[in-house]
Amino acid sequence: MNLTFLARLGIGKQNSGAFDGAWRKTRGGTLTVRSPIDGRSIGSVQLADAKDYAAVSQRAHATFLRWRELPAPQRGEFVRRIGNAFREHKEDLGRLVTLEAGKIVQEGLGEAQECIDIADFAVGLSRQLYGLTIASERPQHHMRETWHPLGTVGIVTAFNFPIAVWAWNSMLALVCGDACLWKPSLKTPLCAIAMTKIAALVLGKEWAPLVGLCIGPDLSVGSALLDDPRVPLVSATGSTRMGRIVGPRVAQRFGRTLLELGGNNAIAVMDDADLDLAVRAIVFGAVGTAGQRCTTTRRLLVHHKVADALQKRLVKAYAQCSIGNPMDKGTLVGPLVDEAAAKAFDHAVATAVQQGGKVVCGGKRAKVPRTLQGGAYVEPTIVRCDECIPIVKEETFAPILYVLPVRSLDEAIARNNDVPQGLSSAIFTRDVRAAERFLSATGSDCGIANVNIGTSGAEIGGAFGGEKETGGGRESGSDSWKAYMRRQTSTVNYGASLPLAQGIQFGAD
Ligand code: UN1
């Protein structure tokens, strides 16, 4: 493998795991970074510990105190230049994502593009952090609502989107006048180092501490972040199990959280659907990123009249998905992130069969060339479940699609909602009534509900996130920026008397 791009991104053989405006000499242990492609070592990181964390947090906070005074459009100018730097490095960043997370190059490039897009969005926002004026009930008074910078935003990210989720948070946080402190997954530290280097170079010596980085274990660095009173917002992406720890712990100190947790996303296919479209969307949604997106399609709620036909077409399409080295052009399915993920896949397939599901295709470890045998490759899998079985309600981060026949739109909606998670959902139909019903208040209960589009691959312009065990947070587009600021309501009296609200006469005759 040609890895010369690593040097262009500032990645060495040994790397420091903490940045507070300068790369610190950290005190934690050494982490060997392995590529999921073949299990080979691609570098090492000297991890941060709680002391390093404290230094990074302190520098970020001190820099925030000055950054918040810079007019938002000037902050936007820095973000514009960071976005341009992402553009310059797009190819290399895409490859690094492929190398470290194992997704195919097209998806790696897509993730780099997502970073560019959110930077552009944030630049526009930097001139649109609109407040409100509100009619006052009192004469010669006016009321307004203003959005102010919040402080340091703690950003906890998962391996599967090792650069984009930080960018969603940090690009918005920066224009909002905040500092950032990133704790990335220990599976993808090199991506975090590369992104931090790119942003820090643009920010220069004065502002570089705004993109603080702390790569270290949950028990030391993670705990310090959750309990840090200088971090008013923790934006965390990961499992529901992690969210159950992060939420209450941060709430304990009255900090805020923005949680983006598990998904268990369904596509409903009605009997009038365009099946060509549906097949393509289902394959991308279920097989893309080897089933390791939180938006991955995990359940297919298909009208019984078209269930067998659709299943047949899917099996044919799955047979054409080449599994192998994600760096190679023709590959559609790369490795899972590690052996533990493959074991979870094995376990889920075995459990589904035990519970009465029938493996229609896949279900096993994939055969790959000898050079890739250090990676964890599995076959994209379809499991037919004529009865709903318990495993269907769980999220397994692997390419397993459960096919569940339904008899009506109502049943499709009910089953779509009958899982603990509520991230993404979709319906395929040509019937405008069915489509609108799916999107209505009595339809899908998810944060994302699409028509004739799959569950994954959202654009950055919309608010991203979901309900129930997905955690309720919204990141990225729309008015998600409001989570990164504090709201202030102000009433100004420009008259010479002091009328009280609600008509109260206090001390008057
Ligand atoms: C995630 O898996 O954590 O909608 C994020 C999508 C991507 C983001 C996924 N834009 O699939």
Short mmCIF file of C-alpha atoms and ligand atoms in Angstrom, two decimals:
data_model
loop_
_atom_site.label_atom_id
_atom_site.label_comp_id
_atom_site.label_asym_id
_atom_site.label_seq_id
_atom_site.Cartn_x
_atom_site.Cartn_y
_atom_site.Cartn_z
CA MET A 1 0.00 0.00 0.00
CA ASN A 2 1.33 3.43 -0.90
CA LEU A 3 1.05 5.53 2.25
CA THR A 4 2.93 8.64 1.17
CA PHE A 5 -0.24 10.68 1.75
CA LEU A 6 0.21 10.25 5.50
CA ALA A 7 3.26 12.53 5.48
CA ARG A 8 1.35 15.14 3.46
CA LEU A 9 -1.26 15.18 6.26
CA GLY A 10 1.43 15.64 8.91
CA ILE A 11 1.13 12.09 10.27
CA GLY A 12 4.43 10.59 11.43
CA LYS A 13 5.28 7.11 12.68
CA GLN A 14 4.91 8.33 16.27
CA ASN A 15 2.41 11.01 17.12
CA SER A 16 1.41 12.99 20.16
CA GLY A 17 -2.16 12.46 21.36
CA ALA A 18 -2.83 15.93 22.72
CA PHE A 19 -2.94 19.40 21.16
CA ASP A 20 -3.47 22.57 23.16
CA GLY A 21 -2.12 25.00 20.57
CA ALA A 22 1.07 22.95 20.47
CA TRP A 23 1.58 19.19 20.40
CA ARG A 24 2.16 18.13 23.98
CA LYS A 25 4.60 15.61 25.30
CA THR A 26 1.90 13.32 26.64
CA ARG A 27 2.16 10.90 29.52
CA GLY A 28 -0.27 8.13 28.65
CA GLY A 29 0.69 4.76 27.15
CA THR A 30 1.53 4.07 23.53
CA LEU A 31 -1.32 3.12 21.22
CA THR A 32 -0.45 1.11 18.12
CA VAL A 33 -2.82 2.08 15.33
CA ARG A 34 -3.85 -0.75 13.03
CA SER A 35 -5.66 -0.53 9.72
CA PRO A 36 -8.85 -2.62 9.57
CA ILE A 37 -7.87 -3.43 5.98
CA ASP A 38 -5.19 -5.95 6.94
CA GLY A 39 -4.56 -5.46 10.63
CA ARG A 40 -1.12 -4.00 9.98
CA SER A 41 0.33 -1.22 12.10
CA ILE A 42 0.15 2.20 10.43
CA GLY A 43 1.65 4.28 13.22
CA SER A 44 1.50 4.92 16.92
CA VAL A 45 0.09 7.57 19.22
CA GLN A 46 1.34 8.58 22.64
CA LEU A 47 -1.91 8.83 24.56
CA ALA A 48 -3.04 11.72 26.74
CA ASP A 49 -3.89 11.35 30.43
CA ALA A 50 -6.05 13.40 32.79
CA LYS A 51 -3.26 15.94 33.36
CA ASP A 52 -2.89 16.52 29.63
CA TYR A 53 -6.64 16.89 29.46
CA ALA A 54 -6.62 19.61 32.10
CA ALA A 55 -3.97 21.56 30.18
CA VAL A 56 -5.87 21.31 26.88
CA SER A 57 -9.12 22.37 28.54
CA GLN A 58 -7.44 25.29 30.27
CA ARG A 59 -5.90 26.61 27.04
CA ALA A 60 -9.14 26.14 25.12
CA HIS A 61 -11.07 28.07 27.74
CA ALA A 62 -8.55 30.92 27.90
CA THR A 63 -8.66 31.25 24.11
CA PHE A 64 -12.47 31.12 24.07
CA LEU A 65 -12.57 34.17 26.36
CA ARG A 66 -10.97 36.22 23.58
CA TRP A 67 -12.45 34.42 20.56
CA ARG A 68 -16.01 35.22 21.69
CA GLU A 69 -15.23 38.92 21.27
CA LEU A 70 -14.35 38.58 17.60
CA PRO A 71 -17.35 39.45 15.40
CA ALA A 72 -19.00 36.29 14.07
CA PRO A 73 -18.30 37.09 10.38
CA GLN A 74 -14.60 37.37 11.24
CA ARG A 75 -14.79 33.97 12.91
CA GLY A 76 -16.50 32.78 9.73
CA GLU A 77 -13.52 33.97 7.71
CA PHE A 78 -11.28 31.54 9.63
CA VAL A 79 -13.76 28.74 9.01
CA ARG A 80 -13.85 29.64 5.30
CA ARG A 81 -10.10 29.16 5.16
CA ILE A 82 -10.30 25.89 7.13
CA GLY A 83 -12.89 24.65 4.61
CA ASN A 84 -10.54 25.56 1.77
CA ALA A 85 -7.75 23.63 3.46
CA PHE A 86 -10.08 20.60 3.68
CA ARG A 87 -10.69 21.05 -0.06
CA GLU A 88 -6.98 21.04 -0.80
CA HIS A 89 -6.53 17.84 1.19
CA LYS A 90 -9.74 16.11 0.13
CA GLU A 91 -8.10 13.18 -1.69
CA ASP A 92 -5.61 12.52 1.10
CA LEU A 93 -8.24 12.82 3.81
CA GLY A 94 -10.52 10.41 1.95
CA ARG A 95 -7.69 7.89 1.76
CA LEU A 96 -6.81 8.31 5.41
CA VAL A 97 -10.44 7.60 6.35
CA THR A 98 -10.30 4.47 4.21
CA LEU A 99 -7.01 3.37 5.74
CA GLU A 100 -8.05 3.92 9.34
CA ALA A 101 -11.80 3.19 9.34
CA GLY A 102 -11.93 0.72 6.41
CA LYS A 103 -14.72 2.33 4.38
CA ILE A 104 -14.31 2.28 0.59
CA VAL A 105 -12.52 5.21 -1.05
CA GLN A 106 -15.72 6.65 -2.57
CA GLU A 107 -17.21 6.83 0.92
CA GLY A 108 -13.98 8.18 2.39
CA LEU A 109 -14.06 10.96 -0.19
CA GLY A 110 -17.74 11.52 0.58
CA GLU A 111 -16.88 11.99 4.22
CA ALA A 112 -14.15 14.52 3.36
CA GLN A 113 -16.73 16.33 1.21
CA GLU A 114 -19.10 16.42 4.18
CA CYS A 115 -16.42 18.34 6.11
CA ILE A 116 -16.07 20.84 3.26
CA ASP A 117 -19.85 21.23 3.03
CA ILE A 118 -20.34 21.89 6.73
CA ALA A 119 -17.52 24.46 6.70
CA ASP A 120 -19.29 26.28 3.83
CA PHE A 121 -22.58 26.09 5.73
CA ALA A 122 -20.93 27.49 8.86
CA VAL A 123 -19.40 30.39 6.94
CA GLY A 124 -22.86 31.40 5.73
CA LEU A 125 -24.20 31.00 9.24
CA SER A 126 -21.56 33.34 10.62
CA ARG A 127 -23.63 36.19 9.15
CA GLN A 128 -26.96 34.70 10.15
CA LEU A 129 -26.87 33.94 13.87
CA TYR A 130 -30.20 35.66 14.06
CA GLY A 131 -31.97 36.54 17.24
CA LEU A 132 -35.52 37.83 17.62
CA THR A 133 -37.29 41.03 18.50
CA ILE A 134 -40.42 40.50 20.55
CA ALA A 135 -43.35 42.89 21.07
CA SER A 136 -43.33 44.13 24.66
CA GLU A 137 -46.62 44.59 26.52
CA ARG A 138 -45.25 47.75 28.14
CA PRO A 139 -45.07 51.19 26.51
CA GLN A 140 -41.62 52.44 25.47
CA HIS A 141 -40.09 49.04 26.02
CA HIS A 142 -38.61 46.59 23.61
CA MET A 143 -37.66 42.97 24.01
CA ARG A 144 -35.10 40.98 22.16
CA GLU A 145 -33.44 37.62 22.18
CA THR A 146 -29.72 37.35 21.45
CA TRP A 147 -27.48 34.32 20.96
CA HIS A 148 -24.11 34.45 22.67
CA PRO A 149 -21.08 32.14 22.58
CA LEU A 150 -21.30 29.27 25.04
CA GLY A 151 -17.78 28.12 25.98
CA THR A 152 -15.80 24.99 25.16
CA VAL A 153 -17.71 22.27 23.34
CA GLY A 154 -16.55 18.72 24.17
CA ILE A 155 -16.78 16.57 21.04
CA VAL A 156 -16.78 12.79 21.42
CA THR A 157 -16.73 10.91 18.13
CA ALA A 158 -16.97 7.30 16.98
CA PHE A 159 -14.75 5.39 14.55
CA ASN A 160 -17.28 5.17 11.73
CA PHE A 161 -17.29 8.87 10.81
CA PRO A 162 -13.83 9.78 12.04
CA ILE A 163 -13.67 13.27 10.49
CA ALA A 164 -17.18 14.43 9.50
CA VAL A 165 -18.83 14.32 12.91
CA TRP A 166 -16.05 16.46 14.41
CA ALA A 167 -16.44 18.86 11.49
CA TRP A 168 -20.23 19.10 12.00
CA ASN A 169 -19.62 20.13 15.59
CA SER A 170 -16.42 22.13 15.39
CA MET A 171 -17.21 24.24 12.32
CA LEU A 172 -20.50 25.36 13.90
CA ALA A 173 -18.90 25.80 17.32
CA LEU A 174 -16.17 28.02 15.90
CA VAL A 175 -18.53 30.43 14.14
CA CYS A 176 -20.70 30.46 17.25
CA GLY A 177 -17.69 31.79 19.17
CA ASP A 178 -16.87 28.59 21.07
CA ALA A 179 -13.70 26.56 21.56
CA CYS A 180 -13.63 22.81 20.89
CA LEU A 181 -12.12 19.90 22.73
CA TRP A 182 -12.13 16.68 20.76
CA LYS A 183 -11.98 13.18 22.21
CA PRO A 184 -11.95 10.88 19.17
CA SER A 185 -12.35 7.11 19.04
CA LEU A 186 -9.15 5.25 19.91
CA LYS A 187 -9.73 3.29 16.70
CA THR A 188 -9.23 6.35 14.48
CA PRO A 189 -6.73 8.70 16.15
CA LEU A 190 -4.75 9.51 13.00
CA CYS A 191 -7.80 11.06 11.34
CA ALA A 192 -8.20 13.28 14.41
CA ILE A 193 -4.55 14.32 14.32
CA ALA A 194 -4.73 15.15 10.60
CA MET A 195 -7.91 17.25 10.95
CA THR A 196 -6.52 19.09 13.97
CA LYS A 197 -3.29 19.87 12.12
CA ILE A 198 -5.16 21.26 9.12
CA ALA A 199 -7.42 23.47 11.24
CA ALA A 200 -4.63 24.60 13.57
CA LEU A 201 -2.43 25.72 10.68
CA VAL A 202 -5.20 28.00 9.42
CA LEU A 203 -6.03 29.31 12.90
CA GLY A 204 -2.39 30.21 13.56
CA LYS A 205 -0.60 30.50 16.87
CA GLU A 206 -3.14 32.85 18.43
CA TRP A 207 -6.26 30.77 17.86
CA ALA A 208 -5.00 27.20 17.45
CA PRO A 209 -5.93 26.21 21.05
CA LEU A 210 -9.56 26.49 19.88
CA VAL A 211 -9.21 23.06 18.28
CA GLY A 212 -8.03 21.18 21.34
CA LEU A 213 -7.47 17.45 20.99
CA CYS A 214 -7.14 14.79 23.64
CA ILE A 215 -6.72 11.19 22.55
CA GLY A 216 -6.94 8.94 25.57
CA PRO A 217 -8.91 6.28 27.44
CA ASP A 218 -12.52 6.77 28.53
CA LEU A 219 -11.65 6.22 32.16
CA SER A 220 -9.14 9.09 32.40
CA VAL A 221 -9.67 11.55 29.52
CA GLY A 222 -13.36 10.70 28.99
CA SER A 223 -14.21 11.06 32.67
CA ALA A 224 -12.32 14.34 32.92
CA LEU A 225 -14.28 15.71 29.98
CA LEU A 226 -17.66 14.65 31.35
CA ASP A 227 -16.94 16.22 34.74
CA ASP A 228 -15.25 19.39 33.47
CA PRO A 229 -17.19 22.50 34.57
CA ARG A 230 -15.42 24.48 31.81
CA VAL A 231 -17.26 22.39 29.19
CA PRO A 232 -20.91 23.56 29.09
CA LEU A 233 -21.82 21.27 26.17
CA VAL A 234 -20.77 17.70 25.43
CA SER A 235 -21.70 16.53 21.95
CA ALA A 236 -21.28 12.76 21.89
CA THR A 237 -21.76 10.23 19.10
CA GLY A 238 -21.70 6.53 19.90
CA SER A 239 -23.72 3.68 21.32
CA THR A 240 -26.86 4.01 23.42
CA ARG A 241 -24.87 2.33 26.20
CA MET A 242 -22.36 5.20 26.07
CA GLY A 243 -25.20 7.76 26.00
CA ARG A 244 -26.65 6.31 29.19
CA ILE A 245 -23.36 7.13 30.91
CA VAL A 246 -22.71 10.51 29.28
CA GLY A 247 -26.22 11.98 29.65
CA PRO A 248 -26.77 11.67 33.42
CA ARG A 249 -23.13 12.36 34.25
CA VAL A 250 -23.07 15.70 32.42
CA ALA A 251 -26.58 16.58 33.64
CA GLN A 252 -25.35 16.10 37.21
CA ARG A 253 -23.29 19.27 36.85
CA PHE A 254 -26.05 20.93 34.80
CA GLY A 255 -24.00 20.69 31.64
CA ARG A 256 -25.81 20.13 28.36
CA THR A 257 -25.47 17.16 26.07
CA LEU A 258 -26.13 16.65 22.41
CA LEU A 259 -26.44 12.91 21.93
CA GLU A 260 -26.36 11.02 18.65
CA LEU A 261 -26.67 7.37 19.60
CA GLY A 262 -27.84 4.11 18.08
CA GLY A 263 -30.19 3.69 15.14
CA ASN A 264 -32.30 0.79 13.93
CA ASN A 265 -33.48 2.19 10.66
CA ALA A 266 -36.19 0.72 8.45
CA ILE A 267 -37.21 1.14 4.86
CA ALA A 268 -40.87 0.44 4.15
CA VAL A 269 -41.56 -0.71 0.58
CA MET A 270 -45.21 -0.56 -0.48
CA ASP A 271 -46.69 -2.69 -3.27
CA ASP A 272 -46.76 0.25 -5.70
CA ALA A 273 -43.09 1.16 -5.16
CA ASP A 274 -40.55 1.62 -7.92
CA LEU A 275 -38.56 -1.51 -7.14
CA ASP A 276 -35.54 -0.50 -9.23
CA LEU A 277 -35.14 2.57 -7.07
CA ALA A 278 -35.84 0.63 -3.89
CA VAL A 279 -33.23 -2.05 -4.62
CA ARG A 280 -30.49 0.54 -5.18
CA ALA A 281 -31.39 2.47 -2.06
CA ILE A 282 -31.61 -0.66 0.10
CA VAL A 283 -28.25 -1.99 -1.08
CA PHE A 284 -26.51 1.34 -0.43
CA GLY A 285 -28.27 1.71 2.92
CA ALA A 286 -27.68 -1.83 4.18
CA VAL A 287 -24.30 -2.68 2.67
CA GLY A 288 -22.60 0.74 2.46
CA THR A 289 -19.83 1.33 5.03
CA ALA A 290 -20.21 -2.43 5.68
CA GLY A 291 -23.32 -1.67 7.73
CA GLN A 292 -21.41 0.56 10.15
CA ARG A 293 -23.34 3.82 9.86
CA CYS A 294 -25.79 4.83 12.52
CA THR A 295 -28.11 5.45 9.56
CA THR A 296 -27.57 1.98 8.06
CA THR A 297 -30.75 0.26 6.85
CA ARG A 298 -31.25 -2.67 9.21
CA ARG A 299 -34.90 -3.56 8.60
CA LEU A 300 -36.91 -3.93 5.43
CA LEU A 301 -40.68 -3.66 5.97
CA VAL A 302 -41.93 -4.90 2.65
CA HIS A 303 -45.52 -5.31 1.50
CA HIS A 304 -46.20 -9.04 1.32
CA LYS A 305 -47.36 -8.75 -2.32
CA VAL A 306 -43.88 -7.70 -3.44
CA ALA A 307 -41.81 -9.32 -0.69
CA ASP A 308 -40.59 -12.34 -2.63
CA ALA A 309 -39.88 -10.38 -5.82
CA LEU A 310 -37.92 -7.72 -3.95
CA GLN A 311 -36.01 -10.27 -1.90
CA LYS A 312 -34.99 -12.10 -5.08
CA ARG A 313 -33.69 -8.90 -6.63
CA LEU A 314 -31.79 -8.03 -3.47
CA VAL A 315 -30.12 -11.43 -3.34
CA LYS A 316 -29.00 -10.91 -6.94
CA ALA A 317 -27.69 -7.41 -6.17
CA TYR A 318 -25.88 -8.64 -3.04
CA ALA A 319 -24.11 -11.32 -5.10
CA GLN A 320 -22.61 -8.52 -7.19
CA CYS A 321 -21.22 -6.57 -4.22
CA SER A 322 -17.52 -7.25 -4.30
CA ILE A 323 -15.94 -7.64 -0.89
CA GLY A 324 -12.30 -6.78 -0.45
CA ASN A 325 -9.69 -4.07 -0.08
CA PRO A 326 -11.57 -0.77 0.33
CA MET A 327 -8.70 1.04 -1.42
CA ASP A 328 -9.45 -0.87 -4.65
CA LYS A 329 -11.75 0.80 -7.12
CA GLY A 330 -14.17 -2.04 -7.69
CA THR A 331 -14.76 -2.87 -4.02
CA LEU A 332 -18.17 -2.10 -2.53
CA VAL A 333 -17.75 -3.79 0.85
CA GLY A 334 -14.68 -3.24 2.99
CA PRO A 335 -13.82 -4.78 6.35
CA LEU A 336 -15.55 -4.32 9.68
CA VAL A 337 -13.57 -2.17 12.03
CA ASP A 338 -12.11 -5.05 14.05
CA GLU A 339 -12.47 -8.67 15.09
CA ALA A 340 -14.83 -7.76 17.94
CA ALA A 341 -17.23 -6.28 15.36
CA ALA A 342 -17.03 -9.48 13.32
CA LYS A 343 -17.77 -11.54 16.44
CA ALA A 344 -20.85 -9.37 17.07
CA PHE A 345 -21.90 -10.09 13.47
CA ASP A 346 -21.43 -13.87 13.97
CA HIS A 347 -23.40 -13.71 17.19
CA ALA A 348 -26.29 -11.73 15.69
CA VAL A 349 -26.62 -14.09 12.72
CA ALA A 350 -26.56 -17.15 15.00
CA THR A 351 -29.12 -15.56 17.33
CA ALA A 352 -31.42 -14.62 14.42
CA VAL A 353 -31.36 -18.22 13.17
CA GLN A 354 -31.97 -19.55 16.66
CA GLN A 355 -34.98 -17.26 16.99
CA GLY A 356 -36.49 -18.48 13.71
CA GLY A 357 -34.96 -16.19 11.08
CA LYS A 358 -33.76 -17.69 7.79
CA VAL A 359 -30.46 -16.60 6.24
CA VAL A 360 -31.27 -15.86 2.61
CA CYS A 361 -27.76 -14.83 1.63
CA GLY A 362 -24.44 -14.18 3.34
CA GLY A 363 -24.17 -14.96 7.04
CA LYS A 364 -20.51 -15.98 7.06
CA ARG A 365 -17.02 -14.53 7.17
CA ALA A 366 -15.99 -13.50 3.67
CA LYS A 367 -13.21 -15.23 1.77
CA VAL A 368 -10.49 -12.68 1.06
CA PRO A 369 -6.97 -12.90 -0.37
CA ARG A 370 -4.14 -13.80 2.00
CA THR A 371 -2.90 -10.19 2.11
CA LEU A 372 -6.17 -9.13 3.77
CA GLN A 373 -6.44 -11.92 6.29
CA GLY A 374 -5.54 -9.65 9.19
CA GLY A 375 -8.84 -7.81 8.54
CA ALA A 376 -12.37 -8.78 9.62
CA TYR A 377 -14.39 -9.26 6.45
CA VAL A 378 -17.97 -10.53 6.52
CA GLU A 379 -20.58 -11.24 3.88
CA PRO A 380 -23.46 -8.78 3.56
CA THR A 381 -26.37 -10.73 4.95
CA ILE A 382 -30.12 -10.90 4.47
CA VAL A 383 -32.25 -12.64 7.09
CA ARG A 384 -35.92 -13.30 6.33
CA CYS A 385 -38.17 -13.07 9.37
CA ASP A 386 -41.81 -13.90 8.70
CA GLU A 387 -42.48 -13.41 12.39
CA CYS A 388 -40.91 -10.50 14.24
CA ILE A 389 -38.01 -11.89 16.30
CA PRO A 390 -36.37 -10.14 19.26
CA ILE A 391 -32.94 -9.58 17.66
CA VAL A 392 -34.57 -7.28 15.09
CA LYS A 393 -34.95 -4.65 17.79
CA GLU A 394 -31.21 -4.54 18.46
CA GLU A 395 -28.60 -2.57 16.57
CA THR A 396 -25.68 -4.72 15.38
CA PHE A 397 -23.02 -2.61 13.71
CA ALA A 398 -22.64 -4.94 10.71
CA PRO A 399 -24.27 -5.50 7.29
CA ILE A 400 -27.30 -7.54 8.37
CA LEU A 401 -30.68 -6.73 6.84
CA TYR A 402 -33.83 -8.25 8.32
CA VAL A 403 -36.66 -8.68 5.81
CA LEU A 404 -40.05 -8.38 7.49
CA PRO A 405 -43.19 -8.73 5.35
CA VAL A 406 -46.12 -6.43 6.27
CA ARG A 407 -49.74 -6.38 5.10
CA SER A 408 -50.48 -2.65 5.10
CA LEU A 409 -49.14 0.87 5.47
CA ASP A 410 -50.44 1.00 9.04
CA GLU A 411 -48.54 -2.14 9.91
CA ALA A 412 -45.38 -0.78 8.27
CA ILE A 413 -45.61 2.41 10.34
CA ALA A 414 -46.35 0.52 13.55
CA ARG A 415 -43.38 -1.78 13.05
CA ASN A 416 -41.12 1.06 11.97
CA ASN A 417 -41.81 2.67 15.34
CA ASP A 418 -41.73 -0.53 17.38
CA VAL A 419 -38.01 -0.35 18.26
CA PRO A 420 -36.26 1.57 21.04
CA GLN A 421 -34.23 3.69 18.60
CA GLY A 422 -35.55 6.54 16.43
CA LEU A 423 -32.92 7.85 14.04
CA SER A 424 -33.81 7.34 10.37
CA SER A 425 -36.59 5.82 8.27
CA ALA A 426 -37.86 5.78 4.70
CA ILE A 427 -40.81 4.73 2.59
CA PHE A 428 -40.85 3.72 -1.06
CA THR A 429 -44.20 4.37 -2.71
CA ARG A 430 -45.74 6.20 -5.65
CA ASP A 431 -48.84 7.06 -3.61
CA VAL A 432 -48.73 10.63 -2.28
CA ARG A 433 -51.20 9.73 0.46
CA ALA A 434 -49.04 6.90 1.77
CA ALA A 435 -45.93 9.08 1.58
CA GLU A 436 -47.50 11.99 3.45
CA ARG A 437 -49.02 9.68 6.03
CA PHE A 438 -45.55 8.24 6.70
CA LEU A 439 -44.24 11.78 7.27
CA SER A 440 -47.20 12.90 9.38
CA ALA A 441 -47.58 13.16 13.16
CA THR A 442 -48.98 9.63 13.20
CA GLY A 443 -46.30 8.30 10.87
CA SER A 444 -42.63 7.56 11.46
CA ASP A 445 -41.38 8.58 14.91
CA CYS A 446 -37.80 9.07 13.71
CA GLY A 447 -35.71 12.23 13.48
CA ILE A 448 -35.27 11.52 9.78
CA ALA A 449 -38.09 10.28 7.53
CA ASN A 450 -37.54 10.06 3.77
CA VAL A 451 -39.61 9.26 0.70
CA ASN A 452 -38.10 7.27 -2.18
CA ILE A 453 -34.62 7.76 -0.69
CA GLY A 454 -32.80 5.40 1.67
CA THR A 455 -32.13 5.90 5.37
CA SER A 456 -28.44 6.85 5.13
CA GLY A 457 -26.41 9.46 3.30
CA ALA A 458 -28.10 12.58 4.67
CA GLU A 459 -27.03 16.00 3.41
CA ILE A 460 -25.48 18.40 5.90
CA GLY A 461 -28.17 21.07 5.37
CA GLY A 462 -30.78 19.29 7.47
CA ALA A 463 -30.75 18.82 11.23
CA PHE A 464 -29.26 15.37 11.88
CA GLY A 465 -30.28 13.20 14.81
CA GLY A 466 -33.10 11.15 16.23
CA GLU A 467 -35.56 10.45 19.00
CA LYS A 468 -35.97 7.89 21.78
CA GLU A 469 -32.78 5.92 22.46
CA THR A 470 -31.03 7.79 19.66
CA GLY A 471 -30.72 10.56 22.22
CA GLY A 472 -32.72 13.51 20.88
CA GLY A 473 -29.80 15.70 19.78
CA ARG A 474 -29.56 17.52 16.45
CA GLU A 475 -26.29 18.31 14.72
CA SER A 476 -25.20 19.77 11.41
CA GLY A 477 -27.69 21.89 9.43
CA SER A 478 -30.95 23.81 9.93
CA ASP A 479 -30.95 25.61 13.31
CA SER A 480 -28.76 23.02 15.09
CA TRP A 481 -26.31 25.88 15.73
CA LYS A 482 -28.54 27.05 18.57
CA ALA A 483 -27.27 24.16 20.72
CA TYR A 484 -23.80 25.73 20.57
CA MET A 485 -24.87 29.12 21.94
CA ARG A 486 -26.59 30.52 24.99
CA ARG A 487 -29.83 32.44 24.61
CA GLN A 488 -30.36 35.75 26.32
CA THR A 489 -33.69 37.54 26.63
CA SER A 490 -33.44 41.31 27.17
CA THR A 491 -36.10 43.91 27.93
CA VAL A 492 -35.08 47.55 27.48
CA ASN A 493 -37.03 50.48 28.90
CA TYR A 494 -36.40 53.64 26.88
CA GLY A 495 -39.14 55.68 28.65
CA ALA A 496 -39.15 57.71 31.85
CA SER A 497 -41.58 55.56 33.88
CA LEU A 498 -41.39 52.03 35.20
CA PRO A 499 -44.55 50.14 34.22
CA LEU A 500 -44.55 46.58 35.52
CA ALA A 501 -45.51 43.56 33.49
CA GLN A 502 -48.89 41.91 34.07
CA GLY A 503 -50.23 45.37 35.02
CA ILE A 504 -49.01 45.05 38.60
CA GLN A 505 -49.25 48.26 40.61
CA PHE A 506 -46.59 48.00 43.25
CA GLY A 507 -46.79 50.57 46.07
CA ALA A 508 -49.09 52.89 44.09
CA ASP A 509 -52.42 54.25 45.45
C1 UN1 B 1 -23.14 8.38 11.53
O1 UN1 B 1 -23.22 7.24 11.09
O2 UN1 B 1 -22.76 8.60 12.72
O3 UN1 B 1 -26.45 10.25 6.91
C2 UN1 B 1 -23.37 9.60 10.72
C3 UN1 B 1 -25.39 9.62 6.86
C4 UN1 B 1 -24.10 10.38 7.05
C5 UN1 B 1 -23.80 10.57 8.49
C6 UN1 B 1 -23.83 9.33 9.33
N1 UN1 B 1 -24.22 11.65 6.41
O4 UN1 B 1 -25.35 8.42 6.63
#
